[in-house]
CSV table of C-alpha atoms in Angstrom, one decimal:
chain,number,residue,atom,x,y,z
A,1,MET,CA,0.0,0.4,0.1
A,2,ILE,CA,0.8,3.0,-0.6
A,3,GLY,CA,2.0,5.2,2.4
A,4,VAL,CA,3.9,2.6,4.1
A,5,ALA,CA,7.4,3.7,4.9
A,6,SER,CA,10.0,1.2,4.1
A,7,ALA,CA,14.1,1.4,4.8
A,8,GLN,CA,15.1,0.5,1.3
A,9,THR,CA,12.7,3.4,-0.1
A,10,ALA,CA,14.2,6.0,2.6
A,11,VAL,CA,16.0,8.7,-0.6
A,12,LEU,CA,12.7,10.6,-0.4
A,13,GLU,CA,12.6,10.8,3.6
A,14,ARG,CA,14.9,14.2,2.5
A,15,SER,CA,14.5,16.9,3.9
A,16,TRP,CA,14.5,18.5,0.3
A,17,ALA,CA,16.0,21.6,1.8
A,18,VAL,CA,17.8,22.8,-1.7
A,19,VAL,CA,14.5,22.1,-3.6
A,20,GLN,CA,12.9,24.2,-1.1
A,21,ALA,CA,15.0,26.8,-1.9
A,22,VAL,CA,15.0,27.0,-5.2
A,23,LEU,CA,12.0,27.4,-4.9
A,24,ASP,CA,11.7,30.2,-2.5
A,25,ASP,CA,13.9,32.1,-4.6
A,26,PHE,CA,11.5,31.4,-8.2
A,27,VAL,CA,9.6,33.6,-6.2
A,28,ALA,CA,11.4,35.8,-4.5
A,29,GLU,CA,12.8,36.7,-8.3
A,30,HIS,CA,9.2,36.7,-9.8
A,31,ARG,CA,9.5,34.5,-12.1
A,32,ALA,CA,6.0,32.5,-10.7
A,33,ALA,CA,3.5,33.6,-8.2
A,34,GLY,CA,3.7,30.1,-6.6
A,35,VAL,CA,5.1,27.5,-7.2
A,36,CYS,CA,4.7,23.5,-5.5
A,37,PHE,CA,6.9,20.0,-6.1
A,38,GLY,CA,6.0,16.9,-5.2
A,39,ALA,CA,7.5,13.6,-5.0
A,40,MET,CA,6.6,9.8,-4.2
A,41,ALA,CA,8.8,6.9,-4.6
A,42,GLY,CA,9.0,3.3,-3.6
A,43,ASN,CA,6.5,2.6,-0.9
A,44,LEU,CA,6.9,6.5,1.0
A,45,PRO,CA,3.4,9.0,1.3
A,46,PRO,CA,4.2,12.2,-1.5
A,47,ALA,CA,6.2,14.8,0.1
A,48,TYR,CA,5.7,18.2,-0.9
A,49,ARG,CA,7.3,21.3,-1.3
A,50,SER,CA,6.0,24.7,-1.9
A,51,ALA,CA,6.7,28.4,-2.0
A,52,GLY,CA,4.7,31.6,-3.0
A,53,ALA,CA,0.9,32.7,-3.5
A,54,LEU,CA,-2.4,31.6,-5.1
A,55,ALA,CA,-1.1,34.8,-7.7
A,56,PHE,CA,0.9,38.0,-6.7
A,57,ASP,CA,-2.6,39.5,-5.5
A,58,ALA,CA,-3.4,37.2,-3.1
A,59,SER,CA,-2.7,36.1,-0.1
A,60,ILE,CA,-3.1,31.9,0.5
A,61,ALA,CA,-0.1,30.1,-0.5
A,62,MET,CA,0.6,27.7,-3.2
A,63,ASP,CA,0.6,24.6,-2.0
A,64,GLU,CA,-0.1,21.1,-3.5
A,65,ASN,CA,-4.1,21.4,-3.7
A,66,SER,CA,-3.6,24.1,-5.4
A,67,ILE,CA,-5.3,24.2,-8.8
A,68,CYS,CA,-3.5,24.4,-11.7
A,69,ARG,CA,-4.0,24.5,-15.4
A,70,VAL,CA,-2.1,21.9,-16.9
A,71,TYR,CA,-2.7,22.7,-20.9
A,72,SER,CA,0.5,20.0,-22.8
A,73,MET,CA,-0.2,17.3,-19.8
A,74,THR,CA,-3.5,17.3,-21.0
A,75,LYS,CA,-1.7,15.8,-23.8
A,76,ASN,CA,-1.0,12.7,-21.7
A,77,VAL,CA,-4.1,11.8,-20.2
A,78,THR,CA,-5.8,11.4,-23.6
A,79,ARG,CA,-2.4,9.4,-25.0
A,80,ILE,CA,-3.4,6.9,-21.9
A,81,ALA,CA,-7.2,7.7,-22.3
A,82,THR,CA,-7.4,6.4,-25.8
A,83,LEU,CA,-4.7,3.7,-25.0
A,84,LEU,CA,-7.7,2.5,-22.7
A,85,LEU,CA,-9.7,2.3,-25.6
A,86,ILE,CA,-8.0,0.5,-27.3
A,87,GLU,CA,-7.7,-2.5,-24.0
A,88,ASP,CA,-11.0,-2.2,-24.6
A,89,GLY,CA,-10.8,-3.4,-28.0
A,90,VAL,CA,-12.7,-0.7,-29.1
A,91,LEU,CA,-10.5,0.8,-31.1
A,92,ALA,CA,-6.6,0.1,-32.9
A,93,LEU,CA,-3.3,1.7,-33.2
A,94,ASP,CA,-3.3,1.7,-36.5
A,95,GLN,CA,-7.0,2.0,-37.3
A,96,PRO,CA,-8.0,4.4,-39.6
A,97,VAL,CA,-9.7,8.2,-38.2
A,98,ALA,CA,-12.0,8.2,-41.0
A,99,SER,CA,-13.7,4.9,-40.1
A,100,VAL,CA,-14.8,7.2,-36.7
A,101,LEU,CA,-14.4,10.4,-38.2
A,102,PRO,CA,-15.8,10.2,-41.8
A,103,GLU,CA,-15.3,13.4,-41.8
A,104,PHE,CA,-11.1,12.5,-42.3
A,105,ARG,CA,-12.7,10.3,-45.9
A,106,ASN,CA,-10.9,12.9,-48.3
A,107,LEU,CA,-8.3,14.2,-47.3
A,108,ARG,CA,-5.8,17.0,-48.6
A,109,VAL,CA,-1.8,17.9,-48.1
A,110,ALA,CA,-1.1,21.3,-48.9
A,111,THR,CA,2.0,21.8,-51.1
A,112,ASN,CA,2.6,25.4,-50.9
A,113,PHE,CA,1.5,27.1,-47.7
A,114,GLU,CA,1.0,30.4,-49.3
A,115,GLY,CA,-0.8,30.1,-51.8
A,116,LEU,CA,-2.1,26.9,-49.6
A,117,THR,CA,-2.3,24.5,-53.2
A,118,SER,CA,-2.9,21.1,-52.3
A,119,ARG,CA,-3.1,17.3,-53.5
A,120,PRO,CA,-4.4,14.2,-52.0
A,121,ALA,CA,-2.8,12.7,-49.1
A,122,THR,CA,-1.1,9.7,-49.8
A,123,ARG,CA,-1.2,8.1,-46.6
A,124,THR,CA,-4.1,7.3,-44.4
A,125,MET,CA,-4.4,9.1,-40.7
A,126,THR,CA,-4.2,6.8,-38.1
A,127,ILE,CA,-5.2,6.5,-33.6
A,128,ARG,CA,-1.7,5.9,-33.8
A,129,HIS,CA,-0.4,9.5,-35.7
A,130,LEU,CA,-3.2,11.6,-33.6
A,131,ILE,CA,-1.4,11.1,-30.4
A,132,THR,CA,2.1,11.2,-31.8
A,133,ASP,CA,1.8,14.7,-33.0
A,134,SER,CA,2.4,12.8,-36.7
A,135,SER,CA,-1.0,13.4,-38.4
A,136,GLY,CA,0.3,16.0,-40.4
A,137,LEU,CA,-2.9,18.2,-39.2
A,138,GLY,CA,-1.8,22.1,-38.1
A,139,ASN,CA,-1.4,24.0,-34.9
A,140,TRP,CA,-2.7,26.8,-33.3
A,141,THR,CA,-0.2,28.4,-30.5
A,142,PRO,CA,1.1,32.1,-31.0
A,143,ALA,CA,4.4,31.1,-30.7
A,144,SER,CA,4.5,28.3,-33.5
A,145,ASP,CA,3.0,31.2,-36.4
A,146,ALA,CA,5.3,31.7,-38.9
A,147,GLY,CA,2.7,33.6,-40.9
A,148,GLU,CA,1.9,31.5,-43.9
A,149,ALA,CA,-1.2,30.6,-44.9
A,150,LEU,CA,-2.4,28.0,-43.3
A,151,HIS,CA,-1.8,29.7,-39.5
A,152,ARG,CA,-4.1,32.3,-40.4
A,153,LEU,CA,-6.7,30.4,-41.4
A,154,TYR,CA,-6.4,28.2,-38.5
A,155,ARG,CA,-6.6,31.4,-36.1
A,156,GLU,CA,-9.2,33.2,-38.3
A,157,ARG,CA,-11.8,29.9,-38.8
A,158,GLY,CA,-11.1,29.9,-34.6
A,159,ILE,CA,-9.0,25.5,-34.2
A,160,THR,CA,-7.4,27.3,-31.7
A,161,PRO,CA,-8.7,24.5,-29.2
A,162,GLY,CA,-6.1,24.9,-26.1
A,163,ASN,CA,-6.8,29.2,-26.2
A,164,PHE,CA,-8.4,30.8,-23.3
A,165,GLY,CA,-9.0,33.6,-21.6
A,166,GLN,CA,-7.3,36.7,-23.4
A,167,GLY,CA,-6.3,34.8,-25.9
A,168,LEU,CA,-9.5,34.3,-27.9
A,169,ALA,CA,-9.6,38.3,-27.8
A,170,ARG,CA,-6.4,38.7,-30.0
A,171,PRO,CA,-7.2,40.2,-33.6
A,172,GLY,CA,-7.1,37.8,-36.5
A,173,TYR,CA,-9.1,35.0,-34.1
A,174,GLY,CA,-12.5,33.4,-34.9
A,175,ARG,CA,-15.5,32.4,-32.9
A,176,GLN,CA,-13.8,28.8,-31.7
A,177,PRO,CA,-16.7,26.2,-32.6
A,178,ALA,CA,-18.5,25.7,-29.6
A,179,THR,CA,-18.2,21.7,-30.1
A,180,LEU,CA,-15.7,19.4,-30.4
A,181,HIS,CA,-17.8,18.1,-33.6
A,182,GLU,CA,-17.4,21.5,-35.3
A,183,LEU,CA,-14.6,21.8,-34.6
A,184,VAL,CA,-13.7,18.7,-36.6
A,185,ALA,CA,-15.6,19.8,-39.1
A,186,ARG,CA,-14.1,23.0,-39.6
A,187,VAL,CA,-10.8,21.3,-39.8
A,188,ALA,CA,-11.4,18.7,-42.0
A,189,GLU,CA,-12.2,21.8,-44.8
A,190,LEU,CA,-8.3,23.3,-44.8
A,191,PRO,CA,-5.4,20.8,-45.8
A,192,LEU,CA,-2.9,19.0,-43.9
A,193,ALA,CA,0.5,20.3,-42.6
A,194,TYR,CA,2.2,17.3,-44.3
A,195,GLU,CA,0.8,13.5,-44.9
A,196,PRO,CA,0.4,11.4,-41.7
A,197,GLY,CA,2.8,9.2,-40.4
A,198,THR,CA,5.7,11.3,-41.9
A,199,VAL,CA,7.0,14.9,-40.1
A,200,LEU,CA,7.1,15.4,-36.4
A,201,HIS,CA,4.4,18.4,-36.4
A,202,TYR,CA,2.7,19.8,-33.0
A,203,SER,CA,-1.1,20.0,-33.3
A,204,ILE,CA,-4.5,19.3,-32.7
A,205,GLY,CA,-4.9,15.8,-33.0
A,206,PHE,CA,-5.2,15.5,-29.2
A,207,ASP,CA,-7.8,17.2,-29.5
A,208,VAL,CA,-8.8,15.2,-33.1
A,209,MET,CA,-8.4,12.0,-30.4
A,210,ALA,CA,-11.3,13.6,-28.3
A,211,LEU,CA,-13.9,14.1,-30.2
A,212,VAL,CA,-12.7,9.8,-31.7
A,213,ILE,CA,-13.3,9.1,-28.5
A,214,GLU,CA,-16.5,10.9,-27.6
A,215,ARG,CA,-18.2,9.2,-30.6
A,216,VAL,CA,-17.2,5.5,-29.9
A,217,THR,CA,-18.4,5.8,-26.1
A,218,GLY,CA,-21.3,7.7,-26.7
A,219,MET,CA,-19.5,9.8,-24.2
A,220,SER,CA,-18.7,13.3,-23.1
A,221,TYR,CA,-14.6,13.1,-23.3
A,222,GLY,CA,-14.4,15.1,-19.2
A,223,ASN,CA,-17.9,12.0,-18.5
A,224,PHE,CA,-15.5,8.9,-19.8
A,225,LEU,CA,-11.5,10.4,-18.4
A,226,LEU,CA,-14.0,10.8,-15.3
A,227,LYS,CA,-15.2,6.9,-15.2
A,228,ARG,CA,-12.6,5.7,-16.4
A,229,LEU,CA,-9.0,7.1,-14.5
A,230,PHE,CA,-10.2,10.6,-12.4
A,231,GLY,CA,-12.6,8.6,-10.5
A,232,PRO,CA,-10.7,5.9,-9.8
A,233,LEU,CA,-7.1,7.7,-8.6
A,234,GLY,CA,-8.8,9.7,-6.3
A,235,MET,CA,-8.5,12.6,-8.7
A,236,ALA,CA,-10.8,14.8,-7.3
A,237,SER,CA,-9.3,18.7,-8.7
A,238,THR,CA,-8.6,17.2,-12.0
A,239,GLY,CA,-10.9,18.5,-14.5
A,240,PHE,CA,-12.4,21.0,-17.6
A,241,GLN,CA,-14.0,23.0,-15.5
A,242,VAL,CA,-13.0,24.1,-11.4
A,243,ALA,CA,-16.6,24.0,-9.9
A,244,ARG,CA,-17.3,26.6,-7.9
A,245,ALA,CA,-16.3,25.0,-4.4
A,246,ASP,CA,-13.0,24.6,-5.7
A,247,ALA,CA,-13.1,28.4,-6.7
A,248,GLY,CA,-10.8,29.4,-3.7
A,249,ARG,CA,-7.6,26.6,-4.7
A,250,LEU,CA,-7.8,28.0,-8.3
A,251,THR,CA,-4.2,29.8,-9.4
A,252,SER,CA,-3.9,33.3,-12.0
A,253,ASN,CA,-2.2,32.6,-15.5
A,254,TYR,CA,0.4,34.8,-16.6
A,255,ASP,CA,2.6,36.3,-20.0
A,256,ALA,CA,5.9,35.7,-19.2
A,257,THR,CA,6.4,35.2,-23.4
A,258,GLU,CA,8.6,37.2,-24.7
A,259,GLY,CA,6.2,40.5,-26.7
A,260,PHE,CA,3.4,38.9,-24.0
A,261,ALA,CA,2.2,36.7,-27.2
A,262,ASN,CA,-0.8,35.7,-25.0
A,263,THR,CA,-2.1,38.8,-24.4
A,264,SER,CA,-4.6,41.0,-26.3
A,265,PRO,CA,-2.7,43.7,-27.0
A,266,ASP,CA,-5.9,46.0,-26.2
A,267,ALA,CA,-6.2,44.4,-22.1
A,268,PRO,CA,-6.4,46.7,-19.5
A,269,PRO,CA,-2.7,46.6,-17.4
A,270,ASP,CA,-2.9,45.4,-14.7
A,271,ARG,CA,-0.9,46.8,-11.9
A,272,THR,CA,-0.7,43.3,-9.0
A,273,ALA,CA,1.5,41.2,-12.3
A,274,PRO,CA,5.5,42.3,-12.2
A,275,ALA,CA,7.2,44.5,-15.2
A,276,ASN,CA,8.0,40.8,-16.9
A,277,MET,CA,4.3,38.9,-17.1
A,278,ARG,CA,1.3,39.8,-17.8
A,279,LEU,CA,-2.2,38.8,-15.8
A,280,ILE,CA,-3.5,37.0,-18.5
A,281,ASP,CA,-6.1,34.7,-16.5
A,282,ASP,CA,-7.2,36.0,-13.2
A,283,ARG,CA,-8.4,33.5,-10.7
A,284,ALA,CA,-11.3,35.3,-9.3
A,285,THR,CA,-12.9,35.7,-12.9
A,286,SER,CA,-11.2,33.0,-14.4
A,287,VAL,CA,-12.4,31.3,-17.8
A,288,TRP,CA,-11.9,28.1,-16.1
A,289,LEU,CA,-15.5,28.7,-13.8
A,290,ALA,CA,-17.3,28.8,-16.0
A,291,PRO,CA,-19.0,25.3,-18.3
A,292,PRO,CA,-16.3,25.0,-21.2
A,293,ALA,CA,-17.4,25.7,-24.4
A,294,LEU,CA,-14.8,22.8,-26.3
A,295,LEU,CA,-13.3,20.3,-24.0
A,296,SER,CA,-9.5,20.7,-25.6
A,297,GLY,CA,-8.0,17.6,-25.5
A,298,GLY,CA,-4.7,18.6,-26.0
A,299,GLY,CA,-5.0,21.0,-24.0
A,300,GLY,CA,-7.7,22.4,-21.4
A,301,LEU,CA,-7.2,20.2,-17.9
A,302,VAL,CA,-6.4,22.0,-15.1
A,303,SER,CA,-5.3,19.6,-12.1
A,304,THR,CA,-2.9,19.7,-8.4
A,305,ALA,CA,0.7,18.9,-8.2
A,306,ARG,CA,-1.6,16.3,-5.2
A,307,ASP,CA,-3.6,14.6,-8.1
A,308,PHE,CA,-1.1,15.2,-11.0
A,309,LEU,CA,1.6,13.1,-8.9
A,310,ARG,CA,-1.4,10.3,-8.2
A,311,TYR,CA,-1.7,9.7,-12.2
A,312,ALA,CA,2.4,9.9,-12.6
A,313,ARG,CA,3.0,6.8,-9.6
A,314,MET,CA,-0.3,5.0,-11.7
A,315,LEU,CA,1.7,5.4,-14.7
A,316,LEU,CA,5.0,4.3,-13.0
A,317,ASP,CA,2.8,1.7,-10.9
A,318,GLU,CA,2.0,0.0,-14.1
A,319,GLY,CA,-1.3,1.0,-14.0
A,320,THR,CA,-1.9,0.5,-10.1
A,321,LEU,CA,-2.2,3.2,-7.7
A,322,GLY,CA,-2.4,1.0,-4.7
A,323,ASP,CA,-4.7,-1.3,-4.5
A,324,VAL,CA,-6.3,0.3,-7.7
A,325,ARG,CA,-5.5,-0.6,-11.2
A,326,VAL,CA,-7.0,1.2,-14.2
A,327,MET,CA,-5.3,-0.4,-16.8
A,328,ARG,CA,-3.5,-3.2,-17.4
A,329,PRO,CA,0.5,-3.5,-16.6
A,330,GLU,CA,1.2,-4.4,-21.1
A,331,THR,CA,-1.2,-1.0,-21.8
A,332,ALA,CA,1.1,0.9,-18.8
A,333,ARG,CA,4.3,-0.3,-20.3
A,334,LEU,CA,2.8,0.8,-24.2
A,335,ALA,CA,2.1,3.8,-22.5
A,336,THR,CA,5.8,4.4,-21.7
A,337,GLY,CA,7.0,3.2,-24.4
A,338,ASP,CA,7.8,4.9,-27.8
A,339,ILE,CA,4.7,4.4,-30.1
A,340,ARG,CA,5.8,6.8,-33.2
A,341,PRO,CA,5.5,5.5,-36.2
A,342,ALA,CA,8.7,3.9,-38.5
A,343,GLY,CA,10.7,6.4,-40.1
A,344,LEU,CA,9.3,10.1,-38.4
A,345,ALA,CA,11.1,12.2,-39.6
A,346,GLU,CA,12.1,15.3,-36.4
A,347,PRO,CA,12.7,19.1,-38.2
A,348,SER,CA,14.8,20.2,-35.5
A,349,ALA,CA,15.6,19.0,-31.8
A,350,ALA,CA,12.6,21.1,-30.5
A,351,ALA,CA,10.2,20.1,-32.6
A,352,GLY,CA,7.2,19.0,-30.5
A,353,ALA,CA,9.2,19.4,-27.4
A,354,GLY,CA,6.5,18.6,-24.8
A,355,THR,CA,3.9,17.2,-26.7
A,356,ARG,CA,4.9,14.0,-27.2
A,357,ALA,CA,2.9,12.1,-24.8
A,358,LEU,CA,5.2,10.3,-22.4
A,359,LEU,CA,8.4,10.0,-24.6
A,360,ARG,CA,11.8,12.0,-24.8
A,361,THR,CA,11.4,15.5,-24.6
A,362,LEU,CA,14.0,18.6,-23.6
A,363,LEU,CA,11.5,19.2,-20.2
A,364,ILE,CA,12.4,16.6,-18.4
A,365,PRO,CA,15.5,15.4,-18.0
A,366,PRO,CA,17.7,12.5,-19.1
A,367,GLY,CA,16.7,9.5,-18.5
A,368,THR,CA,13.3,9.7,-17.2
A,369,ILE,CA,9.3,9.7,-19.4
A,370,GLY,CA,7.2,12.7,-18.5
A,371,GLY,CA,6.1,15.5,-20.2
A,372,GLY,CA,5.0,19.4,-19.6
A,373,GLY,CA,2.1,22.7,-19.9
A,374,ALA,CA,2.8,25.7,-21.5
A,375,ALA,CA,2.4,27.2,-17.6
A,376,GLY,CA,5.4,25.5,-16.7
A,377,THR,CA,3.9,22.6,-15.5
A,378,LEU,CA,5.7,19.1,-15.7
A,379,PHE,CA,5.3,15.9,-14.3
A,380,TRP,CA,8.4,13.2,-14.7
A,381,ILE,CA,8.9,9.6,-14.0
A,382,ASP,CA,12.4,7.7,-13.1
A,383,LYS,CA,12.1,4.3,-14.0
A,384,ALA,CA,15.7,3.8,-11.9
A,385,ARG,CA,14.9,5.4,-9.3
A,386,ARG,CA,11.3,4.0,-8.8
A,387,GLY,CA,10.3,7.9,-8.2
A,388,ALA,CA,7.1,10.0,-10.0
A,389,PHE,CA,8.0,13.4,-9.9
A,390,VAL,CA,5.6,17.5,-10.5
A,391,PHE,CA,6.5,20.4,-10.7
A,392,MET,CA,3.4,23.6,-10.8
A,393,ALA,CA,3.9,27.0,-11.5
A,394,GLN,CA,1.2,29.8,-13.4
A,395,ALA,CA,3.7,31.7,-15.9
A,396,MET,CA,3.5,30.4,-19.5
A,397,TYR,CA,7.6,31.8,-20.9
A,398,GLY,CA,6.4,30.2,-24.4
A,399,ASN,CA,9.6,28.3,-25.7
A,400,PRO,CA,10.5,25.3,-23.9
A,401,ALA,CA,14.5,27.2,-23.6
A,402,ARG,CA,13.2,30.8,-22.7
A,403,SER,CA,11.8,29.0,-18.9
A,404,PRO,CA,13.8,29.4,-15.6
A,405,PHE,CA,12.5,26.4,-14.0
A,406,GLN,CA,13.9,23.0,-15.2
A,407,THR,CA,17.7,23.1,-15.0
A,408,ARG,CA,17.3,24.9,-12.3
A,409,LEU,CA,14.7,22.3,-10.5
A,410,PHE,CA,16.8,20.0,-11.5
A,411,ALA,CA,19.6,20.3,-10.9
A,412,ALA,CA,18.6,20.8,-7.2
A,413,ILE,CA,16.8,17.8,-7.2
A,414,GLU,CA,20.4,16.0,-7.5
A,415,GLN,CA,21.8,17.6,-4.8
A,416,ASP,CA,19.0,16.5,-3.0
A,417,VAL,CA,19.8,12.5,-3.5
A,418,ALA,CA,22.9,13.1,-3.2
A,419,ALA,CA,23.3,13.9,0.3
A,420,HIS,CA,20.6,12.1,1.5
A,421,PRO,CA,21.1,8.9,-1.6
């Protein structure tokens, strides 16, 4: 049972003093309003360390129960949800997407991103492609917009499922669809960026996957996750909306990107945020307090350090958390393995960073498996050390290379481990 200590797992009995000092520095330097770190290994209970508050203008301390937007960590959950249905025999990894979403029966591939000339696709888009960022679909993020016509059409048609709050008010962004059905209908009218299964490319594939899950189960995507993952794992604070009763634990989110790319140009100044940041989703008026218009399978979840550490520990323990099993061991091994299609091209070392589900990324320590989200959230599992880890912040730095968190946090973890091996 989790929570029963043993001598061989004393690694997490350490004080995490160096980690705590780094967390304190993050807050003192205004890198984030609040941060939280969690670790769990062996049979020991989870250990948490935190610093700061829910917002720069809040007095409530940040801790493991603070509710954070996890953005692309949602992709990891969507991948696991997909593999659960593959375990059930409802889906298959190499099943054509069009067998569930007929909107994709006549795919075309762009031959010119500027003029958007296109030709019929020669490859079939599969479920595997959707959950490995190799579907050929385009993307929506401001940071990845190089001005091509395909990016512009995604924006103008409101194909921006992971975009929330002030971002939706930016000039040139159309009304988001009200449902995943409408989202896919709009996407299917546009050409793909690449042939399916050929190039690793940040995409809305996980959002499309959410609709696949809805159609094959007859359930809303949120209800499916509650039934198969969040309920069994006791992740009571994880979902696509923050209940009013939990609003007091919600954080505020800040834009720390270069040029404040996530902030609406006409947003009024906020005197509570430091000069290097802009408030983009106030905890008091957050869009997550209202029912979501669109369940984004690629970036819509909120969670806590406590909840996501339980999720990570389940993956470490091959589908179980304590006495609860949510997937077979072979499914969990598939989930933490490499299921990318053979011969997949990677345009650059940073391509798709944070979006490859449970593959190696630039966001997590070498030798571990995990992922991250746009607001500074991270999770990873270390099979060699039998550890699960999570880090929560709410500051969007854009390019992972600009983030101040990973390098210093991982170095602090190593110092604490070395001090108490």
